[in-house]
Tab-separated table of C-alpha atoms and ligand atoms in Angstrom:
chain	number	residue	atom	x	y	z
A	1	UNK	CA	0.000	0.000	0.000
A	2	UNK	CA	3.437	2.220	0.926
A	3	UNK	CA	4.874	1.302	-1.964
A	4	UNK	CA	1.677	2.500	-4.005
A	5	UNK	CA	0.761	5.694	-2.336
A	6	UNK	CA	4.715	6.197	-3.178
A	7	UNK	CA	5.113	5.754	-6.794
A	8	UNK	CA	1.235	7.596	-7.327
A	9	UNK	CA	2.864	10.838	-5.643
A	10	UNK	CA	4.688	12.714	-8.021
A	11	UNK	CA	8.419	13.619	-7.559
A	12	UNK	CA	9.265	16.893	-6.068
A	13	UNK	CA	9.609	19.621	-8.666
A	14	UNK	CA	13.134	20.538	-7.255
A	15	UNK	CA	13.542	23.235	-9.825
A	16	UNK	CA	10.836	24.797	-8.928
A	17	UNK	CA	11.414	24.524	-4.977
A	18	UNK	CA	14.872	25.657	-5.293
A	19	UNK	CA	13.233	28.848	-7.643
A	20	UNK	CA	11.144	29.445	-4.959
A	21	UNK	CA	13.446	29.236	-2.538
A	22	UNK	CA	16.101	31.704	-3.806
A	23	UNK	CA	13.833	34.050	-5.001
A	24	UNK	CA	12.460	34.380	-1.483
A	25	UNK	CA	15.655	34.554	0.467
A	26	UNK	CA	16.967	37.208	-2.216
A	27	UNK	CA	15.092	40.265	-1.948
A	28	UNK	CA	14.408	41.931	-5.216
A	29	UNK	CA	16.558	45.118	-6.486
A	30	UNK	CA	14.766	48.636	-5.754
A	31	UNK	CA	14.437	49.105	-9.372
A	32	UNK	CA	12.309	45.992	-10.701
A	33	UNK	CA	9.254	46.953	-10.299
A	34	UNK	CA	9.478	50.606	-12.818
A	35	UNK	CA	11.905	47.879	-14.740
A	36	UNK	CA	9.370	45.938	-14.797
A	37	UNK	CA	6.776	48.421	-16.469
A	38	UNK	CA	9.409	49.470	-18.329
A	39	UNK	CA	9.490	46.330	-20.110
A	40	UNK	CA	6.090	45.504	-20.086
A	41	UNK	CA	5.352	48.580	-22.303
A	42	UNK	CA	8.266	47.500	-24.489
A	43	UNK	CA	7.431	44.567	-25.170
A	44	UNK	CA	3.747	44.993	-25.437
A	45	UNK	CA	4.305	47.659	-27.807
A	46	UNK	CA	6.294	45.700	-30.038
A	47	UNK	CA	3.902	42.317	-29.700
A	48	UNK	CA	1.205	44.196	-31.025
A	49	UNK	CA	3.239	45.348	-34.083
A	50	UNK	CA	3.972	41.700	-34.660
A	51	UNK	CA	7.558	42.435	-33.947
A	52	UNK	CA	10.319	40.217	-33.491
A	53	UNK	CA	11.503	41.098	-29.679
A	54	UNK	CA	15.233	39.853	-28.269
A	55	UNK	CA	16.326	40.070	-24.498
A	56	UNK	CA	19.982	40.569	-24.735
A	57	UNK	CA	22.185	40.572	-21.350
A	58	UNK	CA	24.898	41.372	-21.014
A	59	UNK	CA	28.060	42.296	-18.778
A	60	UNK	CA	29.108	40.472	-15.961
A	61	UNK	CA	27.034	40.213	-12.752
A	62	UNK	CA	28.554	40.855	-8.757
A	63	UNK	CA	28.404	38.922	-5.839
A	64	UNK	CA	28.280	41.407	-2.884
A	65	UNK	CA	29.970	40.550	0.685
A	66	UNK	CA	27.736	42.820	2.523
A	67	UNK	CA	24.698	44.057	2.487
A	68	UNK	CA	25.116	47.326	2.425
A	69	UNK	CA	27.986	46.772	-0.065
A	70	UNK	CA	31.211	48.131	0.006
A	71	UNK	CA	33.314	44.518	-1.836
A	72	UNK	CA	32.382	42.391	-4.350
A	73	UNK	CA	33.229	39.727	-6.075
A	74	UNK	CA	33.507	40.746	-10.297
A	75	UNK	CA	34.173	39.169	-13.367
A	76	UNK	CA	35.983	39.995	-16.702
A	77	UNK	CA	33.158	40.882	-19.085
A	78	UNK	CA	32.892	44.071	-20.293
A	79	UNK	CA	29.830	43.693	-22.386
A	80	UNK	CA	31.598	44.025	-25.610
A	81	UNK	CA	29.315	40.625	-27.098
A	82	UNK	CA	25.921	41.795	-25.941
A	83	UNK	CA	26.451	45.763	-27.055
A	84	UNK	CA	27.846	44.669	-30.211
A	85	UNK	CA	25.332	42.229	-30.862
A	86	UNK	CA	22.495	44.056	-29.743
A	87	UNK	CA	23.016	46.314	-33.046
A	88	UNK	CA	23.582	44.035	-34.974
A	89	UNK	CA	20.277	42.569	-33.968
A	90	UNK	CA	18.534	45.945	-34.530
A	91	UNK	CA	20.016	45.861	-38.028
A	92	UNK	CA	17.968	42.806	-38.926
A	93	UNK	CA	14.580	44.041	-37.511
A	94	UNK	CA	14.028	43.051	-34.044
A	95	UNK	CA	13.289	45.234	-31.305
A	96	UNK	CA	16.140	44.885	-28.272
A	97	UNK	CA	15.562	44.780	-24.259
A	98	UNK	CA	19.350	45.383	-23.446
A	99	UNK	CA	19.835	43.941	-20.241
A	100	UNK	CA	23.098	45.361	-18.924
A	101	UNK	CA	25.515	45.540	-16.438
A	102	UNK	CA	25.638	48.840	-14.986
A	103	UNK	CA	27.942	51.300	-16.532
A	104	UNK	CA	29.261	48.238	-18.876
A	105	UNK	CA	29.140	48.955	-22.793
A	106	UNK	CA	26.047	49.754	-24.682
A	107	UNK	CA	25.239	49.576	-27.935
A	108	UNK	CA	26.198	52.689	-30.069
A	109	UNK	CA	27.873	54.671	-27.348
A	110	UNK	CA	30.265	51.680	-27.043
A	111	UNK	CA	32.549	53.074	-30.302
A	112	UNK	CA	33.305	56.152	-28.049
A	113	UNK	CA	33.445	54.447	-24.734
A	114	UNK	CA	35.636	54.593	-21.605
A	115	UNK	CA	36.853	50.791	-22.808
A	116	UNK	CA	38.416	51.692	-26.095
A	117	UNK	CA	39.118	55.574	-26.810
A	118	UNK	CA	38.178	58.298	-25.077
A	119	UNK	CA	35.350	59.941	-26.760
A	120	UNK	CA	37.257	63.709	-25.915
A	121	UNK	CA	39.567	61.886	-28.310
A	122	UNK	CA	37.035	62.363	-31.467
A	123	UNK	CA	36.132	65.949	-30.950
A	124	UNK	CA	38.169	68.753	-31.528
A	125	UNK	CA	36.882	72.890	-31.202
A	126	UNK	CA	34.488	73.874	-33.859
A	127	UNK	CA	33.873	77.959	-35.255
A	128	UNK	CA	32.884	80.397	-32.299
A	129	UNK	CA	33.186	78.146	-29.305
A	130	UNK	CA	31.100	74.647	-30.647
A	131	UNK	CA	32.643	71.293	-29.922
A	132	UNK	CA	32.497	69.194	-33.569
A	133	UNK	CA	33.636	65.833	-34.505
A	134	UNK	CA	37.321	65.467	-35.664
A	135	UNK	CA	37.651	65.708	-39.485
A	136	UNK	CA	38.580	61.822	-39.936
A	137	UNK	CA	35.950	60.503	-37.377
A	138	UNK	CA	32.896	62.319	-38.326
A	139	UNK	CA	32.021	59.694	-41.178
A	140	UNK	CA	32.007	57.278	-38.640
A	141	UNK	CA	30.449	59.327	-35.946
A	142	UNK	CA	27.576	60.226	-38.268
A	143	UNK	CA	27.006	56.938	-39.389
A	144	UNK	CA	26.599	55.758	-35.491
A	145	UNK	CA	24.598	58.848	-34.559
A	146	UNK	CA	21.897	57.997	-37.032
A	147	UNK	CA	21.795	54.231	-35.964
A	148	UNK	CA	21.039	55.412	-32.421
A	149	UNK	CA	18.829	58.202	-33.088
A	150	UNK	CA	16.782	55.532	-35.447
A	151	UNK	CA	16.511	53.014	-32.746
A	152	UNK	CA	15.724	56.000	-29.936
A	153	UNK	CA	13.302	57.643	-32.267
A	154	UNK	CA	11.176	54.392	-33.430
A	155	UNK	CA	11.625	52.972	-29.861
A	156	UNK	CA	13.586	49.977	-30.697
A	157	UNK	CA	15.997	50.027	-27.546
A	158	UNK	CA	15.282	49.910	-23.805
A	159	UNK	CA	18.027	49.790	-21.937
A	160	UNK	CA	18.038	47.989	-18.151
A	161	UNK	CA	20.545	47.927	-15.963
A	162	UNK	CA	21.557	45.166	-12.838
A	163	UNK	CA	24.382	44.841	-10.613
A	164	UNK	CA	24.249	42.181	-8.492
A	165	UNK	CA	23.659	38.482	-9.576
A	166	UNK	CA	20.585	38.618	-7.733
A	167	UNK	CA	19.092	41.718	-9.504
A	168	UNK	CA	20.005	40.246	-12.971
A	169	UNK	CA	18.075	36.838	-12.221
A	170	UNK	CA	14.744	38.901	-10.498
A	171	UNK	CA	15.106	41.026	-14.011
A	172	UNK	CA	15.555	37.522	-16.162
A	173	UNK	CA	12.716	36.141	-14.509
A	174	UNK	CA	10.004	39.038	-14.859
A	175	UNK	CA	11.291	39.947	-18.692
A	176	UNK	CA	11.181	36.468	-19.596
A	177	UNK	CA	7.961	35.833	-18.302
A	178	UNK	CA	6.491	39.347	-20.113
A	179	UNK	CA	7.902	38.066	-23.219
A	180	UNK	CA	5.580	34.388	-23.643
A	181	UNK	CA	2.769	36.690	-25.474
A	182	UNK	CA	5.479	36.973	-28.297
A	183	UNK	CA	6.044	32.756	-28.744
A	184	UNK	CA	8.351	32.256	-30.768
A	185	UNK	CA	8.910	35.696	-31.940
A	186	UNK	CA	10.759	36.156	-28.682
A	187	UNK	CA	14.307	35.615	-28.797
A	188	UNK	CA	16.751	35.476	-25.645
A	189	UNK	CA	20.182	35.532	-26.000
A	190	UNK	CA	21.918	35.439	-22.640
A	191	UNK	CA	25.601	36.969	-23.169
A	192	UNK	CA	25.710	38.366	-19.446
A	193	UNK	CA	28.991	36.484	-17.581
A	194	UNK	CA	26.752	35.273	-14.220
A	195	UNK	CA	28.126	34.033	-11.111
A	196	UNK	CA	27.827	30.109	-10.528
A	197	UNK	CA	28.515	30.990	-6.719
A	198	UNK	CA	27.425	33.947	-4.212
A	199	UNK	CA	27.271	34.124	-0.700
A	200	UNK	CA	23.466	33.508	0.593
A	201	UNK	CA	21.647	36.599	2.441
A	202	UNK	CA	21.936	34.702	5.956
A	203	UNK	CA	25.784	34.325	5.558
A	204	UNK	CA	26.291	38.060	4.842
A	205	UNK	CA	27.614	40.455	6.858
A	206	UNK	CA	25.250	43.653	7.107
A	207	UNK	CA	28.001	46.062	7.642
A	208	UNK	CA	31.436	46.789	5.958
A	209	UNK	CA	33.707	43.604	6.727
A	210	UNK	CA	35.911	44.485	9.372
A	211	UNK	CA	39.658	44.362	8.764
A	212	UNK	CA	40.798	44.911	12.618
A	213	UNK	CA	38.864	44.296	15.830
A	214	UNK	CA	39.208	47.975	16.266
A	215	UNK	CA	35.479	48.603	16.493
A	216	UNK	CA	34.750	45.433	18.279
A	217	UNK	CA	35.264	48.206	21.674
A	218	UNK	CA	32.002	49.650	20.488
A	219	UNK	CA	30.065	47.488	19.443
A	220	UNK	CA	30.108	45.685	22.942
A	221	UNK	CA	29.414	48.821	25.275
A	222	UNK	CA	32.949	48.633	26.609
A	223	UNK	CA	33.973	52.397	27.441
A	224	UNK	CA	37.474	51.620	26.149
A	225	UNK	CA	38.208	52.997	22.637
A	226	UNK	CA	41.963	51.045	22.737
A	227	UNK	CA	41.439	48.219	20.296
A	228	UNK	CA	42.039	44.874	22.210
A	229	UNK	CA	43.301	41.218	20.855
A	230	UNK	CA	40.650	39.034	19.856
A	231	UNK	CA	40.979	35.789	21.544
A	232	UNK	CA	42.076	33.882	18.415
A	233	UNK	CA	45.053	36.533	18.391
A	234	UNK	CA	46.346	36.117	21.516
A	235	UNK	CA	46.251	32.208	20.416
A	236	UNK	CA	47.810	33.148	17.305
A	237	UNK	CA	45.510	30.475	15.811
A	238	UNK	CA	46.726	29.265	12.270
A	239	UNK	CA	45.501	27.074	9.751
A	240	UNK	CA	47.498	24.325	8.764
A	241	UNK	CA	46.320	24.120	5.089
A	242	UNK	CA	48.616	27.325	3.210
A	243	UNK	CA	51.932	27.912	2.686
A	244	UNK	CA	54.139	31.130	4.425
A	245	UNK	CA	53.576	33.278	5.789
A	246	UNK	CA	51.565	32.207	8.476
A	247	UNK	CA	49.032	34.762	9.231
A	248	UNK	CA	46.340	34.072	12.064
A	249	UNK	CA	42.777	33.050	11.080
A	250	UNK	CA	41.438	36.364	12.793
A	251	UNK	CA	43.025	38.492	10.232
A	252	UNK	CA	42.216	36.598	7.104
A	253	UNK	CA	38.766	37.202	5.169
A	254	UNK	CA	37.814	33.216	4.577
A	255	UNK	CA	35.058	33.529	1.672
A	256	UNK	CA	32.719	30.839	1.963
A	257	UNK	CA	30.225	30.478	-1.153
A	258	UNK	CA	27.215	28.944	-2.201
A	259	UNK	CA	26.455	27.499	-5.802
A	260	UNK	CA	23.952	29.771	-7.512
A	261	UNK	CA	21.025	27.493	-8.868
A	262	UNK	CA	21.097	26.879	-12.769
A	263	UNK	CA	18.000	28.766	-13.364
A	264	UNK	CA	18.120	27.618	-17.379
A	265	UNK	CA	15.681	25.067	-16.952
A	266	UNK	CA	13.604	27.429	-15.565
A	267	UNK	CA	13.300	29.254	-18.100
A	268	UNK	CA	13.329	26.857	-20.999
A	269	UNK	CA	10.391	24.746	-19.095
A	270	UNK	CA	8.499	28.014	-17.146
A	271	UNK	CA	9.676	31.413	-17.488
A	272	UNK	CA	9.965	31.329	-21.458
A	273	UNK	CA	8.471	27.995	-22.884
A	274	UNK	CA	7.959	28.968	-26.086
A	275	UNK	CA	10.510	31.345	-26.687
A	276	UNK	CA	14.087	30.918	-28.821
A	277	UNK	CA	16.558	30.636	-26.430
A	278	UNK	CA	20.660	31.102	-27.078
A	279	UNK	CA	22.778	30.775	-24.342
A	280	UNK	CA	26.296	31.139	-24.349
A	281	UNK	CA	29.565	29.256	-22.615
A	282	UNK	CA	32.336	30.645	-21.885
A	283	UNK	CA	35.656	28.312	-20.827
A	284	UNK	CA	39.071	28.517	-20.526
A	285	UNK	CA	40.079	25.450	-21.327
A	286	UNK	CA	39.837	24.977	-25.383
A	287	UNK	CA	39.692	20.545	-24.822
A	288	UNK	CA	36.421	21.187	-22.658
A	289	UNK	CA	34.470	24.045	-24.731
A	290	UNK	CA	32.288	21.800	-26.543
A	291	UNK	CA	31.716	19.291	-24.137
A	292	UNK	CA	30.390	21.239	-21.791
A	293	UNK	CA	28.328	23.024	-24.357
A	294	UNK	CA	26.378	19.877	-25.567
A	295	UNK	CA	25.621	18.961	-21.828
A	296	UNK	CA	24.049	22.262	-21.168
A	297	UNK	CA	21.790	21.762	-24.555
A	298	UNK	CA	21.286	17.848	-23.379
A	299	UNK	CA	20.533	18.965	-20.138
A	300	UNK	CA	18.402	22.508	-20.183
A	301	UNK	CA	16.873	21.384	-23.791
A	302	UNK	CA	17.107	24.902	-25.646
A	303	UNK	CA	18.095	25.779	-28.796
A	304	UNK	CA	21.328	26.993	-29.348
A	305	UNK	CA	24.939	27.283	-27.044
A	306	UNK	CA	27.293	29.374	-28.420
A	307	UNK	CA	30.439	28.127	-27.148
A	308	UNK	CA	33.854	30.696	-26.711
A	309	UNK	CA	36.963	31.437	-25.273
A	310	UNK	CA	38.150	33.736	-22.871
A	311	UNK	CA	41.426	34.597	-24.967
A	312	UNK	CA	40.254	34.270	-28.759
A	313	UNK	CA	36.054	34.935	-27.941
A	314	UNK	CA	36.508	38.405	-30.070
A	315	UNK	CA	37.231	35.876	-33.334
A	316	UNK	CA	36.056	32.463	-32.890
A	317	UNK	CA	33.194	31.299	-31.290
A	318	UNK	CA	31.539	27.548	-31.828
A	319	UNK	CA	27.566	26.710	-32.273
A	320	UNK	CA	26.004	23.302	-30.845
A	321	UNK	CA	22.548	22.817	-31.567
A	322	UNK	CA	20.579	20.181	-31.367
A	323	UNK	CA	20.477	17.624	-34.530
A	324	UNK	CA	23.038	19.434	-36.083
A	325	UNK	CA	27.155	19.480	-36.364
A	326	UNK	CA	28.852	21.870	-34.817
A	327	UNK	CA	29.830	24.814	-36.472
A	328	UNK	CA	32.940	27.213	-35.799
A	329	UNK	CA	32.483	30.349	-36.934
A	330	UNK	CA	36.171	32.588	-37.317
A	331	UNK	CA	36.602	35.989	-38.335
A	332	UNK	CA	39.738	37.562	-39.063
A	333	UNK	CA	42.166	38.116	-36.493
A	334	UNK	CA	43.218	41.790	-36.308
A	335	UNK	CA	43.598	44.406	-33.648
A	336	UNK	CA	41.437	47.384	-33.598
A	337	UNK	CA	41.116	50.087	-30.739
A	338	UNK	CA	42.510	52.610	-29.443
A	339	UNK	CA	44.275	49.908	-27.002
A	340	UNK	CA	44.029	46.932	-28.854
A	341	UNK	CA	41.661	45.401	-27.459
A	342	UNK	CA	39.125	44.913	-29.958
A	343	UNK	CA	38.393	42.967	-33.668
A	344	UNK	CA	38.627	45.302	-36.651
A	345	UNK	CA	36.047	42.655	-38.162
A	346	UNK	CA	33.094	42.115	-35.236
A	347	UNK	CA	32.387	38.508	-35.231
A	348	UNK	CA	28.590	39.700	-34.007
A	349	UNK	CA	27.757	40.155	-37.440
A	350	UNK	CA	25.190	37.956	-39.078
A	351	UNK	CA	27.246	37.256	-41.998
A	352	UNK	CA	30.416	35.924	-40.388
A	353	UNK	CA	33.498	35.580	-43.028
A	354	UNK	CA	34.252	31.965	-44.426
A	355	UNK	CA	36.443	30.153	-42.168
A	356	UNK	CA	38.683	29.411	-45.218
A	357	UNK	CA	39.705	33.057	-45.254
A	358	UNK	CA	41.160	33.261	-42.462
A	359	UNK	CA	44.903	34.291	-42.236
A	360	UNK	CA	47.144	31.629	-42.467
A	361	UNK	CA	48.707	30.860	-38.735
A	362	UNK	CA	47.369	31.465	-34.995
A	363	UNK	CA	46.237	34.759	-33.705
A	364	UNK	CA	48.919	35.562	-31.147
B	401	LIG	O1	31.610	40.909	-22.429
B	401	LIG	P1	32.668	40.339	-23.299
B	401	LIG	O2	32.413	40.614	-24.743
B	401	LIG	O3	34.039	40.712	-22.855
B	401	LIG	O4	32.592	38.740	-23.113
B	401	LIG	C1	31.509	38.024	-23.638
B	401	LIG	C2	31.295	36.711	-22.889
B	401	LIG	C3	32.566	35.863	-22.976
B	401	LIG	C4	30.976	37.006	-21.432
B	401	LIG	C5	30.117	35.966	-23.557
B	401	LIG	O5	30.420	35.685	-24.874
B	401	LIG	C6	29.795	34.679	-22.815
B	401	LIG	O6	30.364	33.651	-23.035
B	401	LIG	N1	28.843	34.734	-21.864
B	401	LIG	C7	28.480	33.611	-21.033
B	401	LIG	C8	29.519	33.418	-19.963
B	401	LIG	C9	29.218	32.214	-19.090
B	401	LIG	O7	29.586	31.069	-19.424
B	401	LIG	O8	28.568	32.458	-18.056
C-alpha cells in the first residue's frame, strides 16, 4: 500500500522549490518593479506590431559581501558581445531589451566608450566656441549617430541595468515571463557572464567587513576605545592548510560560497516555454568548450549554445545545436582600438566571413 501511495505521488519539482526558494531569500533590487513596467510597455508595444523582440544581457554580474555593499566579487566581461550584438540585432529588424551591467558597454555609445578611446579623443573645437567631430571621425560618428537616433526615435531600444547576480536573475525572470505573449517571436540571447557561486543573504555580513577588531570596543558597550586582541590573536591560531607566511585566522577574510542554482531550466520549461533561447559558454580550457556546451543543450533542452573562449572569444566562437554538427564560426584576427583590445572585423555580425579566409597561422 506504501509502496503504491509512493510511486502515485509525483516527484518533487526541485527546480521549482529551489526557484522558490532563492527568489524568497533574495530580496528583489529597488528598481524591478518601474523595470518591470518598463518592459512591459516594451514589449507589449512591439507584440502588437507583430515584432520580433530579443532580451539581450549582457556584462558580468557581482556577488556582494555585505549588504550594504562596500566589496564584491567581479568578473571579466565588459559587455563588448551583448552591445555589439544588440546592433547588430537591430540591423535585422528586431526590437532589443538590453539587459546590462551597470555602466558596462552599450550599444552605439560603445565606439566612443571609456573601454576603447576616449570619446574627448574624437572631438576637436568647432567655429565660435562649438565642440564638432574630428575631421577623420565624423564619417564614422555620423554613421553611429543615425543608428542610435533611429533606434531611440522608433523605440527599438530599452536599456536595463543590474548589478548584483541577484538583480540580474529577479530582471531575467520578470522579462522572460512578459515576453511568452510573443512565442516564438521572442528571442533570448543570454551573453551576461553570471556568477555560478554567491554568498546567501543569511551568511552576509550587514556592515562593511571588518579588517581589525578595532570597532569590536564599540560594538560591545565597553567604554574603552583602545582596540584589544581578539581571543584567536592572543592564540595566534593558524591554519594548517597554506603555505608562508603564516598569518592568524582572525586576520584573514575566509570567503565561503554557495552554488547559484542553474535557473536555465527554468526558463526553458516556465519562465519562457515557447521562446528561442541562445545561451552562451564561456571556458578557458579549449579541450572542454564543446563538451560542456552539448551537456548544457542535453541537459536545459534549448536551442542553441554558443560556445567561446576567454582569450580568442573576439574571433572564434563555436555553435552546438541540437540535430546538427557543430559549427565554428572565425573571423579575421586583427587588432582594432585605441588599445588593442578589440576585432577590426566584429564577429557579431550575421554574416560571419568563411572560415577558409582566415589568415594563415594562430592569432597571437
Ligand atoms: O563581455 P565580453 O564581450 O568581454 O565577453 C563576452 C562573454 C565571454 C561574457 C560571452 O560571450 C559569454 O560567453 N557569456 C556567457 C559566460 C558564461 O559562461 O557564463
Amino acid at each position: 500500500m506504501l509502496s503504491q501511495i509512493q510511486s502515485e505521488t509525483p516527484p518533487p519539482n526541485l527546480a521549482a522549490l529551489a526557484e522558490d526558494h532563492y527568489f524568497s531569500a533574495n530580496p528583489p533590487p529597488k528598481d524591478l518593479e518601474k523595470h518591470t513596467a518598463l518592459a512591459r510597455e516594451f514589449i507589449n508595444y512591439h507584440a502588437a506590431a507583430g515584432r520580433r523582440l530579443v532580451l539581450v544581457t549582457s556584462g558580468g554580474t557581482t556577488v556582494p559581501l555585505e549588504k550594504n555593499t562596500v566589496r564584491f566579487i567581479d568578473n571579466f566581461s565588459a559587455g563588448t558581445r551583448g552591445a555589439t550584438s544588440a546592433e547588430y540585432f537591430l540591423e535585422a529588424g528586431y526590437a532589443v531589451l538590453f539587459l546590462h551591467r551597470q555602466f558596462s558597454l552599450l550599444p552605439f555609445s560603445r565606439h566612443y566608450s571609456h573601454a576603447t578611446d576616449c570619446f574627448l579623443d574624437f572631438l576637436r573645437e568647432g567655429p565660435n566656441g562649438s565642440v564638432v567631430a574630428r575631421d577623420e571621425d565624423a564619417a564614422k560618428m555620423l554613421h553611429v549617430l543615425r543608428k542610435y537616433r533611429d533606434a531611440r526615435d522608433r523605440n527599438m531600444l530599452l536599456l536595463l541595468p543590474f548589478v548584483s547576480i541577484s538583480d540580474y536573475l529577479h530582471a531575467l525572470r520578470c522579462v522572460a515571463q512578459l515576453m511568452q505573449p510573443l512565442g516564438p517571436r521572442g528571442l533570448l540571447y543570454l551573453a551576461a557572464a553570471v556568477s555560478d557561486f554567491f554568498v546567501p543573504p543569511d551568511r552576509m555580513s550587514e556592515h562593511k567587513i571588518q579588517s581589525t577588531n578595532a570597532a569590536d570596543a564599540f560594538k560591545k558597550g565597553s567604554s574603552s576605545a583602545t582596540p584589544q586582541p581578539s581571543a584567536a590573536e592572543d592564540e595566534e591560531t593558524f591554519d594548517n592548510f597554506d603555505s608562508s607566511p603564516k598569518v592568524p585566522r582572525s586576520k584573514r577574510l575566509v570567503i565561503d560560497l554557495d552554488p547559484v542554482p542553474k535557473f536555465l531550466k527554468n526558463l526553458v520549461e516556465g519562465w519562457s516555454p515557447q521562446g528561442m533561447i541562445v545561451s552562451f559558454k564561456l571556458e578557458t580550457d579549449p579541450t572542454i568548450l564543446v563538451h560542456k556546451a552539448k551537456y548544457s543543450l542535453d541537459r536545459y533542452q534549448h536551442h542553441l549554445v554558443i560556445g567561446n573562449l576567454l582569450a580568442t572569444r573576439k574571433w572564434e566562437v563555436v555553435f552546438v545545436s541540437p540535430g546538427s554538427p557543430d559549427r565554428w564560426i572565425r573571423v579575421p584576427f586583427r587588432k582594432a582600438g585605441a588599445d588593442g583590445s578589440g576585432n577590426a572585423v566584429e564577429i557579431e555580425k550575421d554574416e560571419p566571413l568563411d572560415p577558409k579566409s582566415l589568415p594563415d597561422g594562430e592569432p597571437e
